[in-house]
mmCIF file of C-alpha atoms and ligand atoms in Angstrom:
data_model
loop_
_atom_site.group_PDB
_atom_site.id
_atom_site.type_symbol
_atom_site.label_atom_id
_atom_site.label_comp_id
_atom_site.label_asym_id
_atom_site.label_seq_id
_atom_site.Cartn_x
_atom_site.Cartn_y
_atom_site.Cartn_z
ATOM 1 C CA THR A 738 114.267 65.303 50.466
ATOM 2 C CA PRO A 739 113.399 64.746 54.147
ATOM 3 C CA SER A 740 116.306 65.844 56.370
ATOM 4 C CA ALA A 741 118.255 62.836 58.656
ATOM 5 C CA LEU A 742 116.163 64.719 61.548
ATOM 6 C CA ASP A 743 112.623 64.587 59.335
ATOM 7 C CA VAL A 744 113.572 60.743 58.904
ATOM 8 C CA SER A 745 114.823 59.906 63.152
ATOM 9 C CA ALA A 746 111.634 61.794 64.237
ATOM 10 C CA ALA A 747 108.877 59.967 62.272
ATOM 11 C CA ALA A 748 110.375 56.695 62.947
ATOM 12 C CA ALA A 749 110.619 57.776 66.967
ATOM 13 C CA ILE A 750 106.944 59.091 66.398
ATOM 14 C CA ALA A 751 106.210 55.846 64.404
ATOM 15 C CA ALA A 752 107.461 53.798 67.103
ATOM 16 C CA ILE A 753 105.487 55.733 70.025
ATOM 17 C CA HIS A 754 101.771 55.698 67.966
ATOM 18 C CA ALA A 755 102.484 51.779 67.703
ATOM 19 C CA ALA A 756 103.224 50.923 71.455
ATOM 20 C CA ILE A 757 100.241 54.030 72.603
ATOM 21 C CA PRO A 758 96.204 53.874 72.452
ATOM 22 C CA PRO A 759 95.176 55.797 69.530
ATOM 23 C CA ALA A 760 93.319 58.414 71.941
ATOM 24 C CA TYR A 761 96.645 59.309 73.470
ATOM 25 C CA HIS A 762 98.341 59.467 69.628
ATOM 26 C CA ARG A 763 97.453 63.265 69.563
ATOM 27 C CA PRO A 764 97.872 65.445 73.086
ATOM 28 C CA LEU A 765 97.426 68.778 73.719
ATOM 29 C CA VAL A 766 100.522 69.780 75.971
ATOM 30 C CA ALA A 767 103.744 68.356 76.835
ATOM 31 C CA ILE A 768 105.364 68.240 79.855
ATOM 32 C CA VAL A 769 109.314 67.589 80.893
ATOM 33 C CA CYS A 770 109.400 66.232 84.664
ATOM 34 C CA GLY A 771 112.788 67.562 86.648
ATOM 35 C CA SER A 772 113.740 66.118 89.744
ATOM 36 C CA GLY A 773 110.712 66.787 91.426
ATOM 37 C CA LEU A 774 107.970 66.555 89.735
ATOM 38 C CA SER A 775 108.294 62.864 88.610
ATOM 39 C CA THR A 776 105.782 61.820 90.553
ATOM 40 C CA LEU A 777 103.420 63.899 88.526
ATOM 41 C CA ALA A 778 103.006 60.319 86.769
ATOM 42 C CA ASP A 779 101.317 59.078 89.440
ATOM 43 C CA THR A 780 98.630 61.751 88.679
ATOM 44 C CA LEU A 781 97.727 60.600 85.269
ATOM 45 C CA THR A 782 94.877 58.940 84.710
ATOM 46 C CA ALA A 783 94.493 55.434 82.278
ATOM 47 C CA PRO A 784 98.345 56.620 82.081
ATOM 48 C CA ALA A 785 100.484 54.300 79.140
ATOM 49 C CA PHE A 786 104.322 54.436 79.720
ATOM 50 C CA LEU A 787 107.113 53.967 77.228
ATOM 51 C CA PRO A 788 110.926 53.345 78.557
ATOM 52 C CA TYR A 789 113.221 55.662 75.943
ATOM 53 C CA ALA A 790 115.126 52.798 75.393
ATOM 54 C CA SER A 791 112.274 51.714 73.127
ATOM 55 C CA ILE A 792 111.980 54.789 71.676
ATOM 56 C CA PRO A 793 114.662 54.933 68.370
ATOM 57 C CA GLY A 794 116.413 58.283 68.527
ATOM 58 C CA PHE A 795 116.120 58.620 72.466
ATOM 59 C CA ALA A 796 118.970 58.263 74.724
ATOM 60 C CA SER A 797 118.591 57.260 78.284
ATOM 61 C CA SER A 798 118.887 59.638 81.429
ATOM 62 C CA THR A 799 121.420 58.573 83.978
ATOM 63 C CA VAL A 800 120.860 60.617 87.302
ATOM 64 C CA ALA A 801 118.515 60.121 89.754
ATOM 65 C CA GLY A 802 115.574 61.298 90.248
ATOM 66 C CA HIS A 803 115.252 60.693 86.372
ATOM 67 C CA GLN A 804 113.409 58.053 85.248
ATOM 68 C CA GLY A 805 113.852 57.944 81.363
ATOM 69 C CA VAL A 806 110.386 57.388 80.198
ATOM 70 C CA LEU A 807 107.700 58.538 78.698
ATOM 71 C CA ALA A 808 104.099 59.103 80.165
ATOM 72 C CA PHE A 809 100.858 59.291 77.813
ATOM 73 C CA GLY A 810 97.110 60.141 79.721
ATOM 74 C CA LEU A 811 94.687 62.489 80.927
ATOM 75 C CA LEU A 812 95.512 65.190 83.404
ATOM 76 C CA ALA A 813 93.079 67.266 84.118
ATOM 77 C CA GLY A 814 90.620 65.224 81.697
ATOM 78 C CA THR A 815 92.552 66.347 79.060
ATOM 79 C CA PRO A 816 95.598 64.035 76.934
ATOM 80 C CA VAL A 817 98.950 64.649 77.787
ATOM 81 C CA VAL A 818 102.363 63.486 77.335
ATOM 82 C CA ALA A 819 104.921 64.262 79.988
ATOM 83 C CA MET A 820 108.914 63.120 79.820
ATOM 84 C CA LEU A 821 109.451 61.679 83.695
ATOM 85 C CA GLY A 822 112.822 62.584 83.286
ATOM 86 C CA ARG A 823 114.882 64.922 81.036
ATOM 87 C CA LEU A 824 118.855 64.225 79.481
ATOM 88 C CA HIS A 825 120.904 66.630 80.191
ATOM 89 C CA PRO A 826 124.106 67.810 78.679
ATOM 90 C CA TYR A 827 126.754 67.409 81.872
ATOM 91 C CA GLU A 828 125.656 63.388 81.189
ATOM 92 C CA GLY A 829 127.874 63.386 77.658
ATOM 93 C CA HIS A 830 124.334 63.907 75.772
ATOM 94 C CA ALA A 831 125.283 65.871 72.419
ATOM 95 C CA LEU A 832 122.965 68.760 72.231
ATOM 96 C CA PRO A 833 120.970 67.279 69.277
ATOM 97 C CA ALA A 834 120.470 64.242 71.776
ATOM 98 C CA VAL A 835 118.995 66.372 74.409
ATOM 99 C CA CYS A 836 116.492 68.364 72.058
ATOM 100 C CA PHE A 837 115.433 65.131 69.921
ATOM 101 C CA PRO A 838 112.712 64.067 72.370
ATOM 102 C CA ILE A 839 111.456 67.698 72.608
ATOM 103 C CA ARG A 840 111.497 67.685 68.861
ATOM 104 C CA VAL A 841 109.764 64.635 68.741
ATOM 105 C CA LEU A 842 106.933 66.165 71.044
ATOM 106 C CA ALA A 843 106.462 69.141 69.148
ATOM 107 C CA ARG A 844 106.117 67.129 65.970
ATOM 108 C CA LEU A 845 103.430 65.088 67.877
ATOM 109 C CA GLY A 846 101.378 68.020 67.515
ATOM 110 C CA VAL A 847 101.388 69.694 71.373
ATOM 111 C CA GLN A 848 99.729 72.875 71.391
ATOM 112 C CA ALA A 849 102.063 73.827 74.785
ATOM 113 C CA LEU A 850 104.952 73.062 76.331
ATOM 114 C CA ILE A 851 105.673 72.887 79.856
ATOM 115 C CA LEU A 852 109.242 72.345 81.714
ATOM 116 C CA THR A 853 110.410 71.926 85.216
ATOM 117 C CA ASN A 854 113.571 71.903 87.045
ATOM 118 C CA ALA A 855 115.257 72.132 90.199
ATOM 119 C CA ALA A 856 117.305 75.008 90.226
ATOM 120 C CA GLY A 857 119.311 77.454 92.873
ATOM 121 C CA ALA A 858 118.770 81.325 93.442
ATOM 122 C CA LEU A 859 120.686 84.164 93.437
ATOM 123 C CA ASN A 860 117.894 86.513 94.231
ATOM 124 C CA PRO A 861 118.594 86.907 97.912
ATOM 125 C CA ALA A 862 114.434 87.603 97.550
ATOM 126 C CA LEU A 863 113.187 83.796 96.506
ATOM 127 C CA GLN A 864 113.270 81.464 99.227
ATOM 128 C CA VAL A 865 113.428 77.662 99.038
ATOM 129 C CA GLY A 866 110.774 76.111 97.667
ATOM 130 C CA THR A 867 109.536 78.855 95.625
ATOM 131 C CA LEU A 868 107.714 78.405 91.865
ATOM 132 C CA VAL A 869 109.453 80.689 89.620
ATOM 133 C CA VAL A 870 107.875 81.057 86.601
ATOM 134 C CA LEU A 871 110.572 81.901 83.812
ATOM 135 C CA HIS A 872 110.278 84.497 82.062
ATOM 136 C CA ASP A 873 113.729 84.940 80.197
ATOM 137 C CA HIS A 874 116.903 83.071 80.202
ATOM 138 C CA LEU A 875 120.781 83.371 79.985
ATOM 139 C CA ALA A 876 122.521 80.816 77.924
ATOM 140 C CA LEU A 877 125.754 81.255 78.580
ATOM 141 C CA PRO A 878 126.737 78.064 77.084
ATOM 142 C CA GLY A 879 124.431 79.189 73.961
ATOM 143 C CA LEU A 880 126.976 82.599 73.471
ATOM 144 C CA ALA A 881 129.798 80.905 74.122
ATOM 145 C CA GLY A 882 129.579 78.159 71.005
ATOM 146 C CA MET A 883 127.400 75.824 72.559
ATOM 147 C CA ASN A 884 124.056 76.654 71.421
ATOM 148 C CA PRO A 885 122.261 73.614 70.420
ATOM 149 C CA LEU A 886 120.841 74.977 67.082
ATOM 150 C CA LEU A 887 124.832 74.932 65.596
ATOM 151 C CA GLY A 888 124.822 72.801 62.631
ATOM 152 C CA PRO A 889 123.404 72.416 59.355
ATOM 153 C CA ALA A 890 120.144 74.209 58.854
ATOM 154 C CA GLN A 891 117.158 71.859 58.827
ATOM 155 C CA PRO A 892 114.584 73.109 56.875
ATOM 156 C CA PRO A 893 111.766 73.873 56.701
ATOM 157 C CA LEU A 894 112.967 75.387 60.093
ATOM 158 C CA ALA A 895 114.228 78.595 61.001
ATOM 159 C CA ARG A 896 118.285 79.083 61.142
ATOM 160 C CA PHE A 897 117.482 81.549 63.028
ATOM 161 C CA VAL A 898 115.080 81.521 66.120
ATOM 162 C CA PRO A 899 113.895 84.076 67.235
ATOM 163 C CA LEU A 900 114.368 84.068 70.835
ATOM 164 C CA SER A 901 112.525 87.323 72.784
ATOM 165 C CA ASP A 902 109.508 86.038 73.422
ATOM 166 C CA ALA A 903 110.423 82.035 73.737
ATOM 167 C CA TYR A 904 108.785 82.548 77.411
ATOM 168 C CA SER A 905 104.825 82.120 76.025
ATOM 169 C CA PRO A 906 103.048 85.558 78.290
ATOM 170 C CA ALA A 907 99.731 83.617 77.499
ATOM 171 C CA LEU A 908 100.658 81.042 79.378
ATOM 172 C CA ARG A 909 102.505 82.226 81.917
ATOM 173 C CA ARG A 910 99.364 84.759 82.692
ATOM 174 C CA LEU A 911 97.497 81.265 83.150
ATOM 175 C CA ALA A 912 100.465 79.720 85.313
ATOM 176 C CA PHE A 913 99.999 82.592 88.001
ATOM 177 C CA LEU A 914 96.122 82.200 87.621
ATOM 178 C CA ALA A 915 96.281 78.667 88.606
ATOM 179 C CA ALA A 916 98.416 79.274 91.783
ATOM 180 C CA ASN A 917 95.538 81.643 92.664
ATOM 181 C CA ASP A 918 93.251 78.771 91.788
ATOM 182 C CA LEU A 919 94.882 77.023 93.975
ATOM 183 C CA GLY A 920 95.003 79.686 96.380
ATOM 184 C CA LEU A 921 98.544 79.325 96.919
ATOM 185 C CA PRO A 922 100.181 82.447 99.293
ATOM 186 C CA ASP A 923 101.334 85.326 96.827
ATOM 187 C CA GLU A 924 105.513 84.078 98.147
ATOM 188 C CA ALA A 925 104.743 80.520 96.659
ATOM 189 C CA THR A 926 105.378 82.119 93.345
ATOM 190 C CA ALA A 927 107.798 84.183 91.377
ATOM 191 C CA GLU A 928 109.385 85.294 88.472
ATOM 192 C CA GLY A 929 112.376 85.526 87.110
ATOM 193 C CA THR A 930 115.227 85.029 84.506
ATOM 194 C CA TYR A 931 117.530 81.842 84.259
ATOM 195 C CA ALA A 932 121.053 81.276 84.032
ATOM 196 C CA TRP A 933 121.720 77.910 81.896
ATOM 197 C CA VAL A 934 125.166 76.647 82.852
ATOM 198 C CA SER A 935 126.643 73.414 81.763
ATOM 199 C CA GLY A 936 127.076 71.378 85.224
ATOM 200 C CA PRO A 937 127.734 69.032 86.733
ATOM 201 C CA THR A 938 129.876 71.368 88.913
ATOM 202 C CA TYR A 939 127.443 73.592 91.115
ATOM 203 C CA GLU A 940 128.180 77.667 91.056
ATOM 204 C CA THR A 941 131.946 79.072 93.267
ATOM 205 C CA PRO A 942 131.548 82.383 94.324
ATOM 206 C CA ALA A 943 132.968 84.277 91.115
ATOM 207 C CA GLU A 944 129.953 82.534 89.298
ATOM 208 C CA GLY A 945 127.500 83.142 91.320
ATOM 209 C CA ARG A 946 128.651 86.835 91.953
ATOM 210 C CA PHE A 947 129.080 86.725 87.624
ATOM 211 C CA LEU A 948 125.474 85.681 87.135
ATOM 212 C CA ARG A 949 124.120 87.738 89.921
ATOM 213 C CA ALA A 950 125.224 91.212 88.567
ATOM 214 C CA ALA A 951 124.105 89.778 84.966
ATOM 215 C CA GLY A 952 120.624 89.743 86.533
ATOM 216 C CA VAL A 953 120.319 86.427 86.689
ATOM 217 C CA ASP A 954 117.662 85.450 89.278
ATOM 218 C CA VAL A 955 117.952 81.235 89.391
ATOM 219 C CA VAL A 956 120.602 79.282 87.843
ATOM 220 C CA GLY A 957 120.509 75.055 86.944
ATOM 221 C CA MET A 958 122.185 72.770 84.584
ATOM 222 C CA SER A 959 118.584 71.576 81.715
ATOM 223 C CA THR A 960 115.560 73.145 80.160
ATOM 224 C CA VAL A 961 117.017 75.639 78.394
ATOM 225 C CA PRO A 962 118.045 73.624 74.713
ATOM 226 C CA GLU A 963 114.345 72.447 75.358
ATOM 227 C CA VAL A 964 113.156 76.002 75.442
ATOM 228 C CA VAL A 965 115.497 76.602 72.505
ATOM 229 C CA ALA A 966 114.205 72.744 70.530
ATOM 230 C CA ALA A 967 110.780 73.788 70.706
ATOM 231 C CA ARG A 968 110.520 77.192 69.759
ATOM 232 C CA GLN A 969 112.571 76.639 66.692
ATOM 233 C CA GLU A 970 109.943 73.477 66.402
ATOM 234 C CA GLY A 971 107.170 75.824 66.465
ATOM 235 C CA VAL A 972 105.369 74.528 69.319
ATOM 236 C CA PRO A 973 103.221 77.759 69.859
ATOM 237 C CA HIS A 974 103.174 77.984 73.758
ATOM 238 C CA VAL A 975 105.939 77.410 76.209
ATOM 239 C CA MET A 976 106.958 77.819 79.928
ATOM 240 C CA ALA A 977 109.081 77.484 82.376
ATOM 241 C CA ILE A 978 109.049 77.023 85.994
ATOM 242 C CA SER A 979 112.021 76.602 88.684
ATOM 243 C CA LEU A 980 111.477 74.929 91.516
ATOM 244 C CA VAL A 981 113.772 76.697 94.322
ATOM 245 C CA THR A 982 115.984 74.062 96.015
ATOM 246 C CA ASN A 983 118.813 75.656 97.396
ATOM 247 C CA PRO A 984 120.289 79.082 98.262
ATOM 248 C CA VAL A 985 123.476 80.038 95.705
ATOM 249 C CA ILE A 986 125.310 81.770 99.025
ATOM 250 C CA ILE A 987 127.091 85.063 97.137
ATOM 251 C CA PRO A 988 130.227 85.967 100.239
ATOM 252 C CA GLU A 989 130.907 89.711 100.475
ATOM 253 C CA GLY A 990 134.171 88.493 100.294
ATOM 254 C CA TYR A 991 135.929 85.442 100.929
ATOM 255 C CA ARG A 992 137.935 83.532 104.084
ATOM 256 C CA SER A 993 141.513 84.983 103.107
ATOM 257 C CA ILE A 994 144.424 82.328 104.188
ATOM 258 C CA LYS A 995 147.113 85.548 104.445
ATOM 259 C CA GLU A 996 144.655 87.542 107.059
ATOM 260 C CA GLU A 997 144.540 83.897 109.049
ATOM 261 C CA VAL A 998 148.393 82.801 109.123
ATOM 262 C CA LYS A 999 148.664 87.204 110.170
ATOM 263 C CA GLN A 1000 146.348 86.977 112.786
ATOM 264 C CA GLU A 1001 148.504 82.987 113.579
ATOM 265 C CA LEU A 1002 151.575 84.246 113.799
ATOM 266 C CA ALA A 1003 150.158 86.860 116.021
ATOM 267 C CA GLY A 1004 149.445 84.861 118.179
ATOM 268 C CA ILE A 1005 144.934 85.730 118.029
ATOM 269 C CA ALA A 1006 142.539 82.470 116.621
ATOM 270 C CA ALA A 1007 140.941 82.461 113.424
ATOM 271 C CA THR A 1008 137.353 83.260 113.580
ATOM 272 C CA ILE A 1009 136.665 83.172 109.358
ATOM 273 C CA PRO A 1010 134.081 80.230 108.690
ATOM 274 C CA ALA A 1011 134.051 78.491 105.804
ATOM 275 C CA ALA A 1012 131.971 78.543 103.403
ATOM 276 C CA ALA A 1013 128.821 76.895 102.622
ATOM 277 C CA THR A 1014 128.178 74.490 99.996
ATOM 278 C CA VAL A 1015 125.177 72.723 97.995
ATOM 279 C CA SER A 1016 124.568 69.173 97.676
ATOM 280 C CA HIS A 1017 122.453 67.060 95.145
ATOM 281 C CA ASN A 1018 120.953 65.535 98.085
ATOM 282 C CA GLU A 1019 119.477 68.908 99.213
ATOM 283 C CA VAL A 1020 118.014 69.061 95.944
ATOM 284 C CA LEU A 1021 116.293 65.951 95.333
ATOM 285 C CA GLU A 1022 114.806 66.410 99.252
ATOM 286 C CA VAL A 1023 113.074 70.092 97.804
ATOM 287 C CA GLY A 1024 112.191 68.362 94.825
ATOM 288 C CA VAL A 1025 110.423 66.090 96.900
ATOM 289 C CA GLU A 1026 109.373 67.778 99.441
ATOM 290 C CA LYS A 1027 107.747 70.834 97.220
ATOM 291 C CA GLY A 1028 107.040 67.921 94.062
ATOM 292 C CA PRO A 1029 103.353 68.075 94.689
ATOM 293 C CA VAL A 1030 102.834 71.752 94.706
ATOM 294 C CA MET A 1031 104.398 71.993 91.596
ATOM 295 C CA ARG A 1032 102.306 69.198 89.960
ATOM 296 C CA SER A 1033 99.180 70.537 91.099
ATOM 297 C CA LEU A 1034 100.589 73.960 89.590
ATOM 298 C CA VAL A 1035 100.999 71.954 86.283
ATOM 299 C CA GLU A 1036 97.973 70.308 86.754
ATOM 300 C CA ARG A 1037 96.004 73.758 87.150
ATOM 301 C CA VAL A 1038 97.983 75.153 83.824
ATOM 302 C CA VAL A 1039 96.693 72.238 81.838
ATOM 303 C CA ALA A 1040 93.126 72.284 82.938
ATOM 304 C CA ARG A 1041 93.046 76.334 81.896
ATOM 305 C CA VAL A 1042 95.015 75.802 78.371
ATOM 306 C CA ALA A 1043 92.146 72.862 77.713
ATOM 307 C CA ALA A 1044 89.114 75.134 78.682
ATOM 308 C CA GLY A 1045 90.655 77.351 75.658
HETATM 309 CL CL1 LIG B 1267 123.120 75.928 93.237
HETATM 310 N N1 LIG B 1267 123.155 75.477 90.570
HETATM 311 C C1 LIG B 1267 123.265 74.777 89.449
HETATM 312 N N2 LIG B 1267 123.633 75.305 88.390
HETATM 313 N N3 LIG B 1267 122.070 74.114 89.086
HETATM 314 C C2 LIG B 1267 121.876 73.799 90.106
HETATM 315 C C3 LIG B 1267 121.446 74.210 91.895
HETATM 316 C C4 LIG B 1267 122.684 75.543 91.657
HETATM 317 N N4 LIG B 1267 121.162 73.668 92.517
HETATM 318 C C5 LIG B 1267 120.103 73.468 91.718
HETATM 319 N N5 LIG B 1267 120.530 72.768 90.557
#
């Protein structure tokens, strides 16, 4: 007997097939558009749109800059499907709800999944605007009791999913060839390890220091549950690209109020500045500014995937 997951995924696919022209029923590549990539829809030829709300089992995205629409169309002449806006655990979506659309895209038969996101840089060598092709991740919630695959086994899907090569080396290679196609300067792209945190708070200084000490290059609140679900679903090639929208400042020390009080009592003016903070607006602005570069890169990767 089919599992509950199989039944709901089949219902979602039936709704998609009923609403979308047959030419788009088997997209080659699926793309998840994070903050900054939703303009990808403008690049699709002959697009067909389907709101998440009209697909059974799809939750709706509630974040500014995330539309909540599935877009089908041709990118670089190749049929693709794009999630314009993604679901995040911090919105209150349970992990199975976050993963469900990915499972549906996987079952449409996509050969490759390209995920994009906005992230903060912990590696001080990464400038704002850099496109970081992920080669590994650190799933803090996953290690600590919030793994996306917790729950009953879903045969025939694997119970224990290896993630040693979760990020396709072949697709990552195409990303750097695509960057060369576009004439991007060397510093426009990098490789790195992504830390998934649940958010919605940004990191405290101690948390930033902790993640950096663990070898993390960029940090964000998405992507990893989707990567894990896609790998369990057996999507042949998964890649993720982070757009660095802000540095995560890791101060050497901290502002010592005790020292300030001692100086104050000694009649000396305070000299220690307050710490910098990150804002969601800053994240969205860099997304708008650098989104087109990310879009061109994804388009060139799709062209290269299609060329085989
Ligand atoms: Cl600094 N932290 C997290 N967790 N997510 C982010 C970010 C920072 N910047 C963009 N997304």
